[in-house]
Coordinates of C-alpha atoms in Angstrom, one line a residue:
M1 CA -40.1 28.4 -69.9
R2 CA -39.8 25.0 -68.3
E3 CA -39.3 25.1 -64.7
D4 CA -35.7 24.4 -63.0
L5 CA -35.2 21.0 -61.9
Y6 CA -33.6 21.7 -58.7
E7 CA -36.6 24.0 -57.8
L8 CA -39.1 21.1 -58.7
L9 CA -37.6 19.1 -55.9
D10 CA -36.8 22.1 -53.7
V11 CA -33.2 21.1 -53.4
D12 CA -29.8 23.1 -53.4
R13 CA -27.7 22.8 -56.9
N14 CA -25.1 20.8 -54.8
A15 CA -27.6 18.4 -53.2
D16 CA -26.2 14.8 -53.0
A17 CA -27.8 11.6 -54.2
A18 CA -29.5 10.9 -50.6
T19 CA -30.8 14.6 -50.5
L20 CA -32.2 14.1 -54.0
K21 CA -33.8 10.7 -53.1
K22 CA -35.4 12.3 -49.9
A23 CA -36.8 15.3 -51.7
Y24 CA -38.2 13.0 -54.5
R25 CA -40.0 10.6 -52.0
K26 CA -41.6 13.6 -50.4
K27 CA -42.8 15.2 -53.7
A28 CA -44.0 11.8 -54.8
M29 CA -45.9 11.1 -51.9
M30 CA -47.5 14.6 -52.5
Y31 CA -48.5 14.1 -56.0
H32 CA -49.0 10.4 -56.6
P33 CA -52.1 9.5 -58.6
D34 CA -53.3 7.0 -56.3
R35 CA -53.8 9.8 -53.8
N36 CA -55.0 12.4 -56.3
P37 CA -57.4 10.3 -58.4
D38 CA -58.7 12.1 -61.7
D39 CA -56.7 15.2 -60.7
A40 CA -54.7 16.0 -64.0
E41 CA -52.7 18.9 -62.2
A42 CA -51.2 16.6 -59.8
E43 CA -50.6 13.9 -62.4
A44 CA -48.5 16.5 -64.4
K45 CA -46.7 17.4 -61.3
F46 CA -45.9 13.8 -60.6
K47 CA -44.4 13.5 -63.9
D48 CA -42.5 16.7 -63.6
V49 CA -40.7 15.8 -60.3
S50 CA -40.0 12.1 -61.5
Y51 CA -38.5 14.0 -64.6
A52 CA -36.4 16.1 -62.4
Y53 CA -35.3 13.1 -60.2
D54 CA -34.4 11.0 -63.3
V55 CA -32.2 13.8 -64.6
L56 CA -30.5 14.7 -61.3
S57 CA -29.9 11.3 -60.0
D58 CA -28.0 10.6 -63.3
D59 CA -24.4 12.0 -63.3
E60 CA -24.3 12.2 -67.0
K61 CA -27.6 13.9 -67.4
R62 CA -27.1 16.2 -64.4
S63 CA -23.7 17.3 -65.9
I64 CA -25.3 18.1 -69.1
Y65 CA -28.3 19.9 -67.5
D66 CA -25.8 21.9 -65.4
R67 CA -23.9 23.2 -68.3
Y68 CA -26.5 23.6 -71.0
G69 CA -30.0 23.5 -69.4
H70 CA -33.0 22.0 -70.8
E71 CA -31.8 22.5 -74.3
G72 CA -28.6 20.6 -73.9
L73 CA -30.8 17.7 -72.4
E74 CA -32.9 17.7 -75.5
Q75 CA -30.0 17.7 -77.9
S76 CA -28.5 14.7 -76.1
G77 CA -31.8 12.6 -76.2
G78 CA -32.3 12.9 -72.4
G79 CA -34.9 15.8 -72.3
G80 CA -38.3 14.2 -73.2
G81 CA -39.6 13.5 -69.9
F82 CA -42.2 10.8 -69.0
Q83 CA -45.3 10.6 -71.2
D84 CA -47.4 8.3 -69.0
V85 CA -47.3 7.3 -65.3
G86 CA -46.7 3.8 -66.3
D87 CA -43.2 4.7 -67.4
I88 CA -42.5 6.3 -64.1
F89 CA -43.4 3.1 -62.3
S90 CA -41.3 1.1 -64.6
N91 CA -38.3 3.1 -64.1
F92 CA -38.4 3.8 -60.2
G93 CA -40.5 0.4 -59.3
D94 CA -38.0 -0.4 -56.5
L95 CA -38.3 3.1 -55.0
F96 CA -42.2 3.1 -55.0
G97 CA -42.1 -0.4 -53.7
D98 CA -40.1 1.0 -50.7
L99 CA -42.1 4.1 -50.5
F100 CA -45.9 3.0 -50.8
G101 CA -45.4 -0.7 -50.2
F102 CA -46.8 -1.7 -53.5
G103 CA -44.0 -1.3 -56.3
G104 CA -45.9 -3.6 -58.7
A105 CA -49.2 -1.7 -58.3
R106 CA -49.3 -0.5 -61.8
V107 CA -48.3 -2.5 -65.1
S108 CA -46.2 -0.8 -67.6
R109 CA -46.7 -2.3 -70.9
R110 CA -43.9 -0.5 -72.4
G111 CA -40.9 -2.3 -73.8
A112 CA -37.4 -1.9 -72.3
D113 CA -35.1 0.5 -73.4
L114 CA -31.7 -0.5 -75.1
R115 CA -28.5 1.2 -74.4
L116 CA -25.1 1.1 -76.3
S117 CA -21.8 3.0 -76.4
L118 CA -20.5 4.5 -79.6
Q119 CA -16.9 5.5 -80.0
L120 CA -16.2 8.8 -82.1
S121 CA -13.2 10.6 -83.2
L122 CA -13.0 14.4 -82.3
E123 CA -13.3 15.0 -86.0
E124 CA -16.5 13.1 -86.0
C125 CA -18.1 15.2 -83.1
W126 CA -17.0 18.3 -85.1
S127 CA -18.6 17.3 -88.2
G128 CA -21.6 15.3 -87.3
F129 CA -22.9 12.6 -89.5
E130 CA -25.5 10.0 -90.2
R131 CA -24.6 6.4 -89.9
E132 CA -26.4 3.0 -90.2
I133 CA -25.8 0.8 -87.1
E134 CA -26.7 -2.9 -86.5
I135 CA -28.6 -3.5 -83.1
P136 CA -29.8 -6.5 -81.5
R137 CA -33.4 -6.0 -80.2
T138 CA -36.5 -8.0 -79.1
V139 CA -39.6 -7.6 -81.6
S140 CA -43.1 -9.2 -81.8
C141 CA -42.6 -12.8 -83.1
T142 CA -43.1 -13.2 -86.9
L143 CA -44.5 -16.6 -86.5
C144 CA -47.6 -15.9 -84.2
G145 CA -47.6 -12.2 -84.8
G146 CA -46.9 -11.4 -81.3
S147 CA -49.8 -13.2 -79.7
G148 CA -47.5 -15.8 -78.1
A149 CA -49.9 -18.6 -79.2
K150 CA -49.3 -21.4 -81.7
P151 CA -50.5 -20.5 -85.1
G152 CA -54.1 -21.7 -85.5
T153 CA -54.8 -21.0 -81.9
S154 CA -55.6 -17.9 -80.0
P155 CA -54.9 -16.8 -76.2
K156 CA -58.0 -17.0 -73.8
T157 CA -59.2 -14.3 -71.6
C158 CA -58.0 -14.6 -68.1
G159 CA -60.6 -16.0 -65.8
T160 CA -59.1 -14.3 -62.7
C161 CA -59.1 -10.6 -63.9
G162 CA -61.5 -10.8 -66.8
G163 CA -59.0 -9.7 -69.2
R164 CA -58.1 -6.5 -67.3
G165 CA -54.7 -7.7 -66.3
Q166 CA -55.2 -6.2 -62.9
V167 CA -57.1 -7.2 -59.6
A168 CA -58.6 -4.8 -57.0
V169 CA -56.6 -4.5 -53.7
N170 CA -57.4 -2.5 -50.5
R171 CA -54.4 -1.5 -48.5
G172 CA -55.6 0.4 -45.7
F173 CA -56.9 4.0 -46.6
I174 CA -55.7 3.5 -50.1
A175 CA -57.9 1.6 -52.6
M176 CA -55.6 0.5 -55.6
T177 CA -55.1 -2.3 -58.3
T178 CA -52.2 -4.8 -58.6
T179 CA -51.0 -7.1 -61.5
C180 CA -53.3 -10.3 -62.0
P181 CA -51.3 -13.1 -60.3
T182 CA -52.5 -15.4 -63.0
C183 CA -51.8 -13.8 -66.2
Q184 CA -49.3 -11.5 -64.9
G185 CA -51.0 -8.5 -66.4
A186 CA -51.3 -9.7 -69.7
G187 CA -55.2 -10.3 -69.6
Q188 CA -55.0 -13.4 -71.4
V189 CA -53.4 -16.9 -70.9
I190 CA -51.8 -19.0 -73.5
E191 CA -52.8 -22.8 -73.5
T192 CA -50.7 -23.6 -76.5
P193 CA -47.7 -21.6 -76.7
C194 CA -45.8 -20.8 -80.2
P195 CA -43.1 -23.1 -80.8
R196 CA -40.8 -20.1 -82.1
C197 CA -41.2 -17.9 -79.1
H198 CA -42.5 -20.2 -76.3
G199 CA -45.4 -18.0 -75.5
Q200 CA -43.4 -14.9 -75.2
G201 CA -44.6 -13.3 -78.4
R202 CA -41.3 -11.8 -79.1
E203 CA -38.1 -13.0 -80.8
R204 CA -34.5 -11.7 -81.0
I205 CA -33.4 -10.2 -84.2
E206 CA -30.5 -7.7 -85.4
E207 CA -32.2 -4.5 -87.0
T208 CA -30.6 -1.6 -88.9
V209 CA -31.0 1.6 -87.4
L210 CA -30.1 5.2 -88.8
L211 CA -28.3 7.1 -86.2
K212 CA -28.2 11.1 -86.6
V213 CA -25.2 12.4 -84.7
P214 CA -25.2 16.3 -84.5
A215 CA -22.2 18.5 -85.1
G216 CA -20.7 19.5 -81.6
I217 CA -21.7 16.5 -79.6
D218 CA -19.6 15.8 -76.6
D219 CA -18.4 12.9 -74.5
G220 CA -20.8 11.4 -72.3
M221 CA -24.0 12.7 -74.1
K222 CA -26.7 10.5 -75.1
L223 CA -28.8 10.2 -78.3
R224 CA -32.3 8.8 -78.3
V225 CA -33.8 6.8 -81.2
S226 CA -37.6 6.7 -80.3
G227 CA -39.1 3.3 -80.5
K228 CA -35.9 1.2 -81.3
G229 CA -35.7 -0.4 -77.8
E230 CA -37.3 -3.7 -76.8
D231 CA -40.8 -4.4 -78.1
G232 CA -43.4 -4.5 -75.3
P233 CA -45.8 -7.1 -74.5
P234 CA -48.7 -7.6 -76.9
G235 CA -50.4 -4.2 -77.2
G236 CA -47.4 -2.6 -75.7
E237 CA -45.3 0.3 -77.0
P238 CA -41.6 -0.3 -77.7
G239 CA -38.7 1.2 -75.5
D240 CA -36.2 3.7 -76.9
L241 CA -32.8 3.2 -78.0
Y242 CA -30.2 5.2 -76.0
V243 CA -26.7 5.6 -77.6
V244 CA -24.1 6.9 -75.2
I245 CA -21.2 9.0 -76.8
R246 CA -17.6 8.1 -76.0
V247 CA -14.8 10.5 -77.6
L248 CA -11.4 9.2 -78.4
Q249 CA -8.3 11.1 -77.2
H250 CA -6.9 13.2 -79.9
D251 CA -3.3 13.6 -80.6
R252 CA -2.9 17.3 -80.9
L253 CA -6.2 18.7 -79.4
E254 CA -8.2 18.7 -76.2
R255 CA -11.7 19.9 -75.8
N256 CA -12.8 22.3 -73.1
G257 CA -16.6 22.8 -73.7
D258 CA -16.8 24.4 -77.3
D259 CA -13.4 25.5 -77.3
L260 CA -10.3 23.4 -78.5
Q261 CA -6.9 23.7 -76.9
G262 CA -3.5 22.9 -78.7
L263 CA 0.2 23.6 -78.4
L264 CA 2.2 26.1 -80.8
E265 CA 5.9 25.7 -80.7
I266 CA 8.0 28.9 -81.9
T267 CA 11.6 29.8 -81.7
M268 CA 12.9 32.5 -79.2
T269 CA 13.6 34.7 -82.0
E270 CA 10.1 34.3 -83.4
A271 CA 8.7 35.1 -79.9
A272 CA 10.7 38.2 -79.8
L273 CA 10.1 39.5 -83.1
G274 CA 6.7 38.1 -83.9
T275 CA 5.7 35.7 -86.8
K276 CA 3.0 34.1 -88.9
A277 CA 2.7 30.4 -88.0
T278 CA 0.2 27.6 -89.2
F279 CA -1.3 25.3 -86.8
E280 CA -3.5 22.3 -88.1
G281 CA -6.7 22.7 -86.6
I282 CA -9.7 20.5 -86.4
D283 CA -10.9 21.4 -90.0
G284 CA -7.7 22.3 -91.7
P285 CA -4.7 24.8 -91.4
V286 CA -5.1 27.8 -89.1
D287 CA -3.2 31.1 -89.8
V288 CA -1.8 32.3 -86.4
T289 CA -0.4 35.8 -85.7
V290 CA 2.3 35.8 -83.2
K291 CA 3.0 39.2 -81.8
P292 CA 6.3 40.7 -81.2
G293 CA 7.5 40.0 -77.4
T294 CA 5.1 37.0 -77.1
Q295 CA 6.1 35.3 -73.6
P296 CA 6.3 31.5 -72.9
N297 CA 3.0 29.9 -71.9
A298 CA 1.0 32.9 -73.5
V299 CA -2.3 31.8 -75.0
I300 CA -3.2 32.9 -78.5
R301 CA -7.0 32.7 -79.2
V302 CA -8.3 32.0 -82.7
P303 CA -12.2 32.7 -82.7
E304 CA -14.6 30.4 -84.6
K305 CA -11.9 27.8 -84.8
G306 CA -13.2 25.5 -82.1
M307 CA -16.3 23.0 -82.1
P308 CA -19.7 23.7 -83.3
N309 CA -22.2 24.9 -80.7
L310 CA -25.1 22.3 -80.2
R311 CA -27.5 25.0 -79.3
R312 CA -26.6 28.0 -81.9
K313 CA -26.4 26.6 -85.2
G314 CA -23.5 28.3 -87.1
R315 CA -21.6 29.2 -84.0
R316 CA -18.3 27.9 -83.0
G317 CA -15.9 27.9 -80.1
S318 CA -12.4 29.3 -80.3
L319 CA -8.9 27.7 -80.8
Q320 CA -6.8 28.3 -78.0
L321 CA -3.1 27.8 -78.4
L322 CA -0.6 27.6 -75.5
V323 CA 2.8 29.2 -76.8
R324 CA 5.8 27.1 -76.1
V325 CA 9.2 28.8 -76.8
A326 CA 12.0 26.5 -77.8
I327 CA 15.3 27.6 -76.4
P328 CA 18.3 26.2 -78.2
T329 CA 20.5 23.7 -75.9
R330 CA 23.5 23.9 -78.4
L331 CA 24.9 27.1 -79.8
T332 CA 27.7 27.8 -82.5
M333 CA 30.4 30.2 -81.7
T334 CA 29.0 32.9 -83.9
Q335 CA 25.5 32.5 -82.3
K336 CA 26.9 32.7 -79.1
K337 CA 28.7 36.0 -79.6
L338 CA 25.6 37.3 -81.4
L339 CA 23.6 36.7 -78.3
E340 CA 26.3 38.1 -76.1
S341 CA 26.5 41.2 -78.3
F342 CA 22.8 41.4 -78.0
D343 CA 22.8 41.1 -74.2
E344 CA 25.4 43.8 -74.0
S345 CA 23.3 46.2 -76.1

């Protein structure tokens, strides 16, 4: 069982942003790789607390985690955690610069993540689907093959760092490395840049990506498409694509978790005598039994007619119908006498 994220940072579940940051700074100081060299256990803890801070400092991720736990994060594409320490320094570079005084101490060769929003109807969230979408992303230059050098030439090994991309620096009691100022961490210098990418080794394209949207997805959740973010520098891994779901307002239904809520209008005689009604649900007509003596604002619950559950395949929420009783505003003389007779009886 994965450890609770709040327990990883030793904070209360109602902790605010400042408390979370302070707790993370303390944990990061404790498990930082430069203070625990060649310690696999400390590095694993460093990744865990960084992942906890990444989730809890993001309102959307934190809301999903509070409601659905680790499984909800995984379904929404935000539960992968950090694969290597470089990702952590890339995401929290400013924080580490403030904390340790060397925000650029490590070079992440991973490409940047991409983020876009996708608007869906409630019906699309109910059914789930696969769709091809066009995204603009940066990839390795097709002319130079990502080297950044003009075809027929090649990059040269950096003379400052000897191709390592980093140079040794001593900061007090901590020995570390920092990005080479000459090659900016690439380990190579380009004397004759590629005319297409101007030495960057990358170019902008439009790419078709297959997006798989699971049934039951909710507003604010994220889908992750691995490797479809920006390409990294030569030799680096691409980032990921994150698609944020935005659900359009429905004309008859509102969502509350896995449940759907609607309004059922009946007459006062139907409320008194009971009736069989039909309500147009998310996936077609739903037969509704109104019991005799049903009161205004009563809620009729129809099981398994709500939204699919993301974590339990085949399970659905309920349809909850608020009863509104229509009272006639105009009565014929016959109707009035009938009601008066009923009242007297």
